[in-house]
């Protein structure tokens, strides 16, 4: 049994839910907090508090007697949530309020170290116009020009945490996640991201049908399986390296080809209907030179292996909701 007491903010979410399980396996005492309960699994936390982290009184309550914090709570979703512009005010206000509360109270209440989950969305749009050749090395973040308010809030909060490190002595570790995916994540409802959305579309469609993909489908991304992500997060927290550092995969793929990979996994030869829709930057890929140098970390799973596990889980969810269509 590890004597440290850990707080996971966003424990009802995808990465937070998996992180709680990992920390419990490692023997920590864990308190989870989220505005909602986890939708797909019972929380493994020793204590789970349902509450709103925009409220400083709730933050004070959950930070009581805590040694280390993982701050994953954010108002977020996939392209359909982040890139339409319809949720900009909520994204900025909600996520910034959570971060302002947590970092200030953590530093006052004796928390020793804190992990903050930033995003690849902080990288400037001008370096991600060519789908075959995006640039996302850590130092390329400035001059800043993220393509979404979500990215601007993440960049602001990175600086917020680092300023508390400089001025208040709080130990801070920051990762820039690049498209984390896997089972037990949002797969329907409007906030789902490309891997789960494509698994759902393929699973819902019978063998002669077609699936819709937003944009021309030539936009590229890389995707990191959840278990690899957690290995990186834990290694970063146990190191003396503060980051910000990329936590992603360098296995870049176009969204059309990701769709084809899912069809192959499902053994369905569907056609792709590219339609107008929000897509974000043209190309994005992780650059892992810094994390390999500092932590010796590399992803273990290939995209195909991770997508097989994800398709299995999403297709089980689809079957439970039995929505097969032509
Ligand atoms: P998620 O949406 O599943 O989890 C975020 C959780 O925060 C949700 O459960 C949500 O209910 C909670 N939350 C939101 N507002 C809250 C509030 N006011 N009070 C309490 N809880 C609140 O997302 P995720 O994929 O697990 O992402 C976790 C973190 O990693 C987020 O900060 C996200 O921005 C960051 N990130 C994720 C990815 C990815 O690909 N999943 C990529 C880059 C960055």
mmCIF file of N, CA, C and O and ligand atoms in Angstrom, residues 9-18 33-39 48-55 58-59 71-77 82 94-95 97-99 115-121 150 153-154 175-181 184-186 191 193 223-224 226 229 247, ligand 1:
data_model
loop_
_atom_site.group_PDB
_atom_site.id
_atom_site.type_symbol
_atom_site.label_atom_id
_atom_site.label_comp_id
_atom_site.label_asym_id
_atom_site.label_seq_id
_atom_site.Cartn_x
_atom_site.Cartn_y
_atom_site.Cartn_z
ATOM 1 N N UNK A 9 -8.972 14.835 -10.674
ATOM 2 C CA UNK A 9 -10.064 15.722 -11.120
ATOM 3 C C UNK A 9 -10.464 15.294 -12.539
ATOM 4 O O UNK A 9 -9.600 15.178 -13.403
ATOM 5 N N UNK A 10 -11.743 15.064 -12.740
ATOM 6 C CA UNK A 10 -12.194 14.538 -14.039
ATOM 7 C C UNK A 10 -12.255 13.012 -14.013
ATOM 8 O O UNK A 10 -12.177 12.361 -15.054
ATOM 9 N N UNK A 11 -12.428 12.448 -12.800
ATOM 10 C CA UNK A 11 -12.410 10.980 -12.621
ATOM 11 C C UNK A 11 -13.618 10.301 -13.256
ATOM 12 O O UNK A 11 -13.608 9.089 -13.450
ATOM 13 N N UNK A 12 -14.647 11.062 -13.579
ATOM 14 C CA UNK A 12 -15.812 10.486 -14.260
ATOM 15 C C UNK A 12 -15.648 10.478 -15.766
ATOM 16 O O UNK A 12 -16.542 10.048 -16.497
ATOM 17 N N UNK A 13 -14.508 10.965 -16.256
ATOM 18 C CA UNK A 13 -14.270 11.036 -17.698
ATOM 19 C C UNK A 13 -13.459 9.852 -18.195
ATOM 20 O O UNK A 13 -13.132 8.929 -17.436
ATOM 21 N N UNK A 14 -13.113 9.910 -19.465
ATOM 22 C CA UNK A 14 -12.422 8.799 -20.129
ATOM 23 C C UNK A 14 -11.036 8.542 -19.534
ATOM 24 O O UNK A 14 -10.781 7.474 -18.941
ATOM 25 N N UNK A 15 -10.134 9.524 -19.645
ATOM 26 C CA UNK A 15 -8.757 9.288 -19.167
ATOM 27 C C UNK A 15 -8.743 9.208 -17.636
ATOM 28 O O UNK A 15 -8.074 8.343 -17.057
ATOM 29 N N UNK A 16 -9.515 10.079 -16.983
ATOM 30 C CA UNK A 16 -9.571 10.083 -15.513
ATOM 31 C C UNK A 16 -10.038 8.747 -14.955
ATOM 32 O O UNK A 16 -9.496 8.259 -13.960
ATOM 33 N N UNK A 17 -11.042 8.147 -15.594
ATOM 34 C CA UNK A 17 -11.553 6.848 -15.133
ATOM 35 C C UNK A 17 -10.475 5.775 -15.214
ATOM 36 O O UNK A 17 -10.272 4.997 -14.275
ATOM 37 N N UNK A 18 -9.768 5.749 -16.336
ATOM 38 C CA UNK A 18 -8.682 4.772 -16.493
ATOM 39 C C UNK A 18 -7.530 5.067 -15.521
ATOM 40 O O UNK A 18 -6.914 4.148 -14.987
ATOM 41 N N UNK A 33 -13.021 13.136 -8.376
ATOM 42 C CA UNK A 33 -14.074 14.157 -8.392
ATOM 43 C C UNK A 33 -14.470 14.435 -9.833
ATOM 44 O O UNK A 33 -13.621 14.446 -10.725
ATOM 45 N N UNK A 34 -15.758 14.634 -10.033
ATOM 46 C CA UNK A 34 -16.259 14.962 -11.379
ATOM 47 C C UNK A 34 -17.679 15.511 -11.218
ATOM 48 O O UNK A 34 -18.375 15.189 -10.255
ATOM 49 N N UNK A 35 -18.080 16.295 -12.197
ATOM 50 C CA UNK A 35 -19.442 16.841 -12.177
ATOM 51 C C UNK A 35 -20.460 15.745 -12.482
ATOM 52 O O UNK A 35 -21.630 15.863 -12.170
ATOM 53 N N UNK A 36 -19.966 14.670 -13.111
ATOM 54 C CA UNK A 36 -20.868 13.538 -13.402
ATOM 55 C C UNK A 36 -20.188 12.222 -13.033
ATOM 56 O O UNK A 36 -18.965 12.144 -12.962
ATOM 57 N N UNK A 37 -21.020 11.209 -12.820
ATOM 58 C CA UNK A 37 -20.464 9.859 -12.597
ATOM 59 C C UNK A 37 -19.947 9.309 -13.916
ATOM 60 O O UNK A 37 -20.390 9.726 -14.989
ATOM 61 N N UNK A 38 -19.032 8.332 -13.845
ATOM 62 C CA UNK A 38 -18.537 7.685 -15.056
ATOM 63 C C UNK A 38 -19.691 6.947 -15.730
ATOM 64 O O UNK A 38 -20.464 6.266 -15.049
ATOM 65 N N UNK A 39 -19.810 7.117 -17.056
ATOM 66 C CA UNK A 39 -20.971 6.537 -17.749
ATOM 67 C C UNK A 39 -20.839 5.039 -17.994
ATOM 68 O O UNK A 39 -21.828 4.348 -18.166
ATOM 69 N N UNK A 48 -15.492 8.871 -4.211
ATOM 70 C CA UNK A 48 -15.835 9.591 -5.442
ATOM 71 C C UNK A 48 -16.785 10.712 -5.062
ATOM 72 O O UNK A 48 -17.842 10.485 -4.476
ATOM 73 N N UNK A 49 -16.376 11.944 -5.356
ATOM 74 C CA UNK A 49 -17.213 13.101 -5.027
ATOM 75 C C UNK A 49 -17.811 13.636 -6.317
ATOM 76 O O UNK A 49 -17.079 13.927 -7.270
ATOM 77 N N UNK A 50 -19.129 13.752 -6.352
ATOM 78 C CA UNK A 50 -19.766 14.349 -7.527
ATOM 79 C C UNK A 50 -19.975 15.824 -7.228
ATOM 80 O O UNK A 50 -20.680 16.180 -6.281
ATOM 81 N N UNK A 51 -19.303 16.697 -7.981
ATOM 82 C CA UNK A 51 -19.415 18.125 -7.705
ATOM 83 C C UNK A 51 -18.749 18.944 -8.788
ATOM 84 O O UNK A 51 -18.051 18.418 -9.654
ATOM 85 N N UNK A 52 -18.973 20.259 -8.708
ATOM 86 C CA UNK A 52 -18.566 21.193 -9.757
ATOM 87 C C UNK A 52 -17.268 21.907 -9.358
ATOM 88 O O UNK A 52 -17.254 22.692 -8.404
ATOM 89 N N UNK A 53 -16.200 21.641 -10.082
ATOM 90 C CA UNK A 53 -14.885 22.221 -9.749
ATOM 91 C C UNK A 53 -14.784 23.703 -10.110
ATOM 92 O O UNK A 53 -13.775 24.334 -9.814
ATOM 93 N N UNK A 54 -15.813 24.280 -10.714
ATOM 94 C CA UNK A 54 -15.834 25.742 -10.883
ATOM 95 C C UNK A 54 -16.117 26.417 -9.551
ATOM 96 O O UNK A 54 -15.964 27.621 -9.406
ATOM 97 N N UNK A 55 -16.544 25.617 -8.570
ATOM 98 C CA UNK A 55 -16.906 26.139 -7.260
ATOM 99 C C UNK A 55 -15.710 25.978 -6.312
ATOM 100 O O UNK A 55 -15.338 24.854 -5.971
ATOM 101 N N UNK A 58 -16.124 23.635 -3.246
ATOM 102 C CA UNK A 58 -15.995 22.190 -3.561
ATOM 103 C C UNK A 58 -14.514 21.828 -3.735
ATOM 104 O O UNK A 58 -14.046 20.797 -3.248
ATOM 105 N N UNK A 59 -13.765 22.710 -4.409
ATOM 106 C CA UNK A 59 -12.328 22.439 -4.629
ATOM 107 C C UNK A 59 -11.604 22.305 -3.298
ATOM 108 O O UNK A 59 -10.778 21.403 -3.110
ATOM 109 N N UNK A 71 -4.924 16.821 -12.672
ATOM 110 C CA UNK A 71 -6.016 17.711 -13.076
ATOM 111 C C UNK A 71 -6.385 17.443 -14.534
ATOM 112 O O UNK A 71 -5.755 17.948 -15.458
ATOM 113 N N UNK A 72 -7.455 16.654 -14.716
ATOM 114 C CA UNK A 72 -7.909 16.274 -16.063
ATOM 115 C C UNK A 72 -9.279 16.857 -16.398
ATOM 116 O O UNK A 72 -9.753 16.703 -17.528
ATOM 117 N N UNK A 73 -9.914 17.513 -15.434
ATOM 118 C CA UNK A 73 -11.275 18.010 -15.691
ATOM 119 C C UNK A 73 -11.226 19.176 -16.680
ATOM 120 O O UNK A 73 -10.425 20.090 -16.542
ATOM 121 N N UNK A 74 -12.074 19.108 -17.688
ATOM 122 C CA UNK A 74 -12.151 20.183 -18.679
ATOM 123 C C UNK A 74 -13.474 20.071 -19.410
ATOM 124 O O UNK A 74 -14.060 18.991 -19.491
ATOM 125 N N UNK A 75 -13.927 21.196 -19.937
ATOM 126 C CA UNK A 75 -15.121 21.192 -20.779
ATOM 127 C C UNK A 75 -14.626 20.914 -22.196
ATOM 128 O O UNK A 75 -14.040 21.791 -22.831
ATOM 129 N N UNK A 76 -14.788 19.693 -22.650
ATOM 130 C CA UNK A 76 -14.179 19.344 -23.944
ATOM 131 C C UNK A 76 -14.980 18.301 -24.710
ATOM 132 O O UNK A 76 -15.929 17.731 -24.198
ATOM 133 N N UNK A 77 -14.546 18.051 -25.940
ATOM 134 C CA UNK A 77 -15.170 17.045 -26.796
ATOM 135 C C UNK A 77 -14.385 16.965 -28.091
ATOM 136 O O UNK A 77 -13.331 17.597 -28.215
ATOM 137 N N UNK A 82 -15.667 21.143 -30.255
ATOM 138 C CA UNK A 82 -14.627 22.170 -30.109
ATOM 139 C C UNK A 82 -14.571 23.148 -31.284
ATOM 140 O O UNK A 82 -14.292 24.333 -31.112
ATOM 141 N N UNK A 94 -15.397 27.644 -18.303
ATOM 142 C CA UNK A 94 -15.465 26.479 -17.408
ATOM 143 C C UNK A 94 -14.084 25.904 -17.113
ATOM 144 O O UNK A 94 -13.732 25.672 -15.959
ATOM 145 N N UNK A 95 -13.291 25.691 -18.167
ATOM 146 C CA UNK A 95 -11.990 25.063 -17.939
ATOM 147 C C UNK A 95 -11.041 26.011 -17.215
ATOM 148 O O UNK A 95 -10.312 25.591 -16.304
ATOM 149 N N UNK A 97 -11.857 28.370 -15.107
ATOM 150 C CA UNK A 97 -12.291 28.472 -13.701
ATOM 151 C C UNK A 97 -11.776 27.283 -12.895
ATOM 152 O O UNK A 97 -11.281 27.439 -11.776
ATOM 153 N N UNK A 98 -11.898 26.083 -13.472
ATOM 154 C CA UNK A 98 -11.425 24.869 -12.775
ATOM 155 C C UNK A 98 -9.923 25.004 -12.492
ATOM 156 O O UNK A 98 -9.452 24.795 -11.365
ATOM 157 N N UNK A 99 -9.155 25.396 -13.505
ATOM 158 C CA UNK A 99 -7.698 25.462 -13.333
ATOM 159 C C UNK A 99 -7.289 26.558 -12.358
ATOM 160 O O UNK A 99 -6.391 26.359 -11.537
ATOM 161 N N UNK A 115 -0.258 17.243 -11.713
ATOM 162 C CA UNK A 115 -0.167 16.942 -13.144
ATOM 163 C C UNK A 115 -1.259 17.727 -13.852
ATOM 164 O O UNK A 115 -2.409 17.726 -13.422
ATOM 165 N N UNK A 116 -0.908 18.370 -14.968
ATOM 166 C CA UNK A 116 -1.911 19.072 -15.753
ATOM 167 C C UNK A 116 -1.943 18.517 -17.180
ATOM 168 O O UNK A 116 -0.911 18.389 -17.836
ATOM 169 N N UNK A 117 -3.154 18.192 -17.644
ATOM 170 C CA UNK A 117 -3.324 17.636 -18.993
ATOM 171 C C UNK A 117 -3.601 18.749 -19.989
ATOM 172 O O UNK A 117 -4.715 19.243 -20.085
ATOM 173 N N UNK A 118 -2.553 19.134 -20.717
ATOM 174 C CA UNK A 118 -2.720 20.083 -21.814
ATOM 175 C C UNK A 118 -2.987 19.288 -23.093
ATOM 176 O O UNK A 118 -3.271 18.087 -23.028
ATOM 177 N N UNK A 119 -2.897 19.954 -24.223
ATOM 178 C CA UNK A 119 -3.344 19.308 -25.466
ATOM 179 C C UNK A 119 -2.484 19.713 -26.655
ATOM 180 O O UNK A 119 -1.944 20.826 -26.704
ATOM 181 N N UNK A 120 -2.458 18.827 -27.658
ATOM 182 C CA UNK A 120 -1.830 19.163 -28.939
ATOM 183 C C UNK A 120 -2.542 20.341 -29.612
ATOM 184 O O UNK A 120 -1.978 20.947 -30.525
ATOM 185 N N UNK A 121 -3.757 20.640 -29.148
ATOM 186 C CA UNK A 121 -4.506 21.771 -29.739
ATOM 187 C C UNK A 121 -3.863 23.130 -29.437
ATOM 188 O O UNK A 121 -4.328 24.152 -29.939
ATOM 189 N N UNK A 150 -10.453 26.303 -27.261
ATOM 190 C CA UNK A 150 -10.013 25.183 -26.410
ATOM 191 C C UNK A 150 -8.485 25.179 -26.299
ATOM 192 O O UNK A 150 -7.921 25.047 -25.205
ATOM 193 N N UNK A 153 -7.199 28.187 -24.203
ATOM 194 C CA UNK A 153 -7.375 27.987 -22.754
ATOM 195 C C UNK A 153 -6.297 27.051 -22.221
ATOM 196 O O UNK A 153 -5.743 27.275 -21.147
ATOM 197 N N UNK A 154 -5.976 25.994 -22.983
ATOM 198 C CA UNK A 154 -4.934 25.054 -22.544
ATOM 199 C C UNK A 154 -3.582 25.771 -22.431
ATOM 200 O O UNK A 154 -2.829 25.532 -21.492
ATOM 201 N N UNK A 175 1.645 17.506 -19.555
ATOM 202 C CA UNK A 175 1.679 16.718 -20.793
ATOM 203 C C UNK A 175 0.757 17.368 -21.812
ATOM 204 O O UNK A 175 -0.311 17.875 -21.462
ATOM 205 N N UNK A 176 1.180 17.331 -23.081
ATOM 206 C CA UNK A 176 0.297 17.745 -24.182
ATOM 207 C C UNK A 176 -0.192 16.474 -24.858
ATOM 208 O O UNK A 176 0.553 15.857 -25.638
ATOM 209 N N UNK A 177 -1.427 16.067 -24.540
ATOM 210 C CA UNK A 177 -1.980 14.831 -25.099
ATOM 211 C C UNK A 177 -2.336 15.027 -26.573
ATOM 212 O O UNK A 177 -2.918 16.050 -26.953
ATOM 213 N N UNK A 178 -2.024 13.988 -27.368
ATOM 214 C CA UNK A 178 -2.428 13.959 -28.786
ATOM 215 C C UNK A 178 -3.454 12.841 -28.976
ATOM 216 O O UNK A 178 -3.074 11.660 -29.027
ATOM 217 N N UNK A 179 -4.726 13.163 -29.052
ATOM 218 C CA UNK A 179 -5.791 12.193 -29.399
ATOM 219 C C UNK A 179 -5.659 10.845 -28.694
ATOM 220 O O UNK A 179 -5.198 9.862 -29.286
ATOM 221 N N UNK A 180 -6.062 10.807 -27.459
ATOM 222 C CA UNK A 180 -6.022 9.564 -26.689
ATOM 223 C C UNK A 180 -7.335 8.807 -26.952
ATOM 224 O O UNK A 180 -8.408 9.421 -26.992
ATOM 225 N N UNK A 181 -7.238 7.504 -27.134
ATOM 226 C CA UNK A 181 -8.446 6.736 -27.451
ATOM 227 C C UNK A 181 -8.391 5.380 -26.778
ATOM 228 O O UNK A 181 -7.339 4.945 -26.293
ATOM 229 N N UNK A 184 -14.237 2.553 -23.097
ATOM 230 C CA UNK A 184 -14.795 3.329 -21.984
ATOM 231 C C UNK A 184 -14.622 4.831 -22.155
ATOM 232 O O UNK A 184 -14.397 5.563 -21.196
ATOM 233 N N UNK A 185 -14.691 5.289 -23.408
ATOM 234 C CA UNK A 185 -14.692 6.724 -23.703
ATOM 235 C C UNK A 185 -15.981 7.081 -24.426
ATOM 236 O O UNK A 185 -16.717 6.195 -24.879
ATOM 237 N N UNK A 186 -16.233 8.380 -24.568
ATOM 238 C CA UNK A 186 -17.462 8.822 -25.231
ATOM 239 C C UNK A 186 -17.499 8.295 -26.670
ATOM 240 O O UNK A 186 -16.538 8.465 -27.418
ATOM 241 N N UNK A 191 -19.935 14.527 -28.442
ATOM 242 C CA UNK A 191 -18.596 14.887 -27.950
ATOM 243 C C UNK A 191 -17.557 13.830 -28.324
ATOM 244 O O UNK A 191 -16.383 13.949 -27.965
ATOM 245 N N UNK A 193 -14.823 11.488 -30.263
ATOM 246 C CA UNK A 193 -13.727 11.846 -31.177
ATOM 247 C C UNK A 193 -13.658 10.819 -32.300
ATOM 248 O O UNK A 193 -14.304 9.783 -32.254
ATOM 249 N N UNK A 223 -2.923 8.878 -33.099
ATOM 250 C CA UNK A 223 -3.799 8.487 -31.985
ATOM 251 C C UNK A 223 -3.016 7.606 -31.024
ATOM 252 O O UNK A 223 -2.277 6.718 -31.450
ATOM 253 N N UNK A 224 -3.206 7.851 -29.723
ATOM 254 C CA UNK A 224 -2.446 7.097 -28.712
ATOM 255 C C UNK A 224 -3.395 6.293 -27.837
ATOM 256 O O UNK A 224 -4.365 6.852 -27.285
ATOM 257 N N UNK A 226 -4.940 4.390 -24.700
ATOM 258 C CA UNK A 226 -5.030 4.846 -23.307
ATOM 259 C C UNK A 226 -3.953 4.246 -22.391
ATOM 260 O O UNK A 226 -3.369 4.966 -21.575
ATOM 261 N N UNK A 229 -0.770 6.002 -22.863
ATOM 262 C CA UNK A 229 -0.884 7.357 -22.304
ATOM 263 C C UNK A 229 -0.623 7.337 -20.790
ATOM 264 O O UNK A 229 0.143 8.151 -20.266
ATOM 265 N N UNK A 247 2.633 13.850 -25.368
ATOM 266 C CA UNK A 247 2.312 12.456 -25.072
ATOM 267 C C UNK A 247 1.388 12.012 -26.199
ATOM 268 O O UNK A 247 0.205 12.350 -26.213
HETATM 269 P P1 LIG B 1 -13.531 13.704 -20.710
HETATM 270 O O1 LIG B 1 -14.464 14.753 -21.227
HETATM 271 O O2 LIG B 1 -13.956 12.280 -20.805
HETATM 272 O O3 LIG B 1 -13.142 14.036 -19.208
HETATM 273 C C1 LIG B 1 -13.177 15.321 -18.657
HETATM 274 C C2 LIG B 1 -14.034 15.251 -17.421
HETATM 275 O O4 LIG B 1 -14.070 16.552 -16.803
HETATM 276 C C3 LIG B 1 -15.490 14.867 -17.720
HETATM 277 O O5 LIG B 1 -15.848 13.675 -17.040
HETATM 278 C C4 LIG B 1 -16.279 16.050 -17.214
HETATM 279 O O6 LIG B 1 -17.538 15.705 -16.621
HETATM 280 C C5 LIG B 1 -15.334 16.666 -16.194
HETATM 281 N N1 LIG B 1 -15.701 18.046 -15.933
HETATM 282 C C6 LIG B 1 -15.986 19.013 -16.843
HETATM 283 N N2 LIG B 1 -16.364 20.132 -16.216
HETATM 284 C C7 LIG B 1 -16.316 19.873 -14.884
HETATM 285 C C8 LIG B 1 -16.596 20.650 -13.727
HETATM 286 N N3 LIG B 1 -16.999 21.908 -13.816
HETATM 287 N N4 LIG B 1 -16.436 20.080 -12.503
HETATM 288 C C9 LIG B 1 -16.031 18.773 -12.404
HETATM 289 N N5 LIG B 1 -15.741 17.994 -13.471
HETATM 290 C C10 LIG B 1 -15.893 18.548 -14.691
HETATM 291 O O7 LIG B 1 -12.155 13.930 -21.475
HETATM 292 P P2 LIG B 1 -10.832 13.050 -21.509
HETATM 293 O O8 LIG B 1 -10.660 12.591 -22.895
HETATM 294 O O9 LIG B 1 -10.820 12.074 -20.395
HETATM 295 O O10 LIG B 1 -9.736 14.185 -21.247
HETATM 296 C C11 LIG B 1 -9.142 14.425 -19.977
HETATM 297 C C12 LIG B 1 -8.243 15.642 -20.066
HETATM 298 O O11 LIG B 1 -7.240 15.448 -21.075
HETATM 299 C C13 LIG B 1 -8.981 16.926 -20.435
HETATM 300 O O12 LIG B 1 -8.412 17.997 -19.732
HETATM 301 C C14 LIG B 1 -8.685 17.084 -21.906
HETATM 302 O O13 LIG B 1 -8.768 18.424 -22.324
HETATM 303 C C15 LIG B 1 -7.284 16.524 -21.996
HETATM 304 N N6 LIG B 1 -6.984 16.037 -23.351
HETATM 305 C C16 LIG B 1 -7.594 14.905 -23.807
HETATM 306 C C17 LIG B 1 -7.308 14.466 -25.083
HETATM 307 C C18 LIG B 1 -7.943 13.219 -25.638
HETATM 308 O O14 LIG B 1 -7.641 12.866 -26.771
HETATM 309 N N7 LIG B 1 -8.794 12.514 -24.900
HETATM 310 C C19 LIG B 1 -6.405 15.167 -25.896
HETATM 311 C C20 LIG B 1 -5.817 16.324 -25.406
HETATM 312 C C21 LIG B 1 -6.097 16.738 -24.109
#
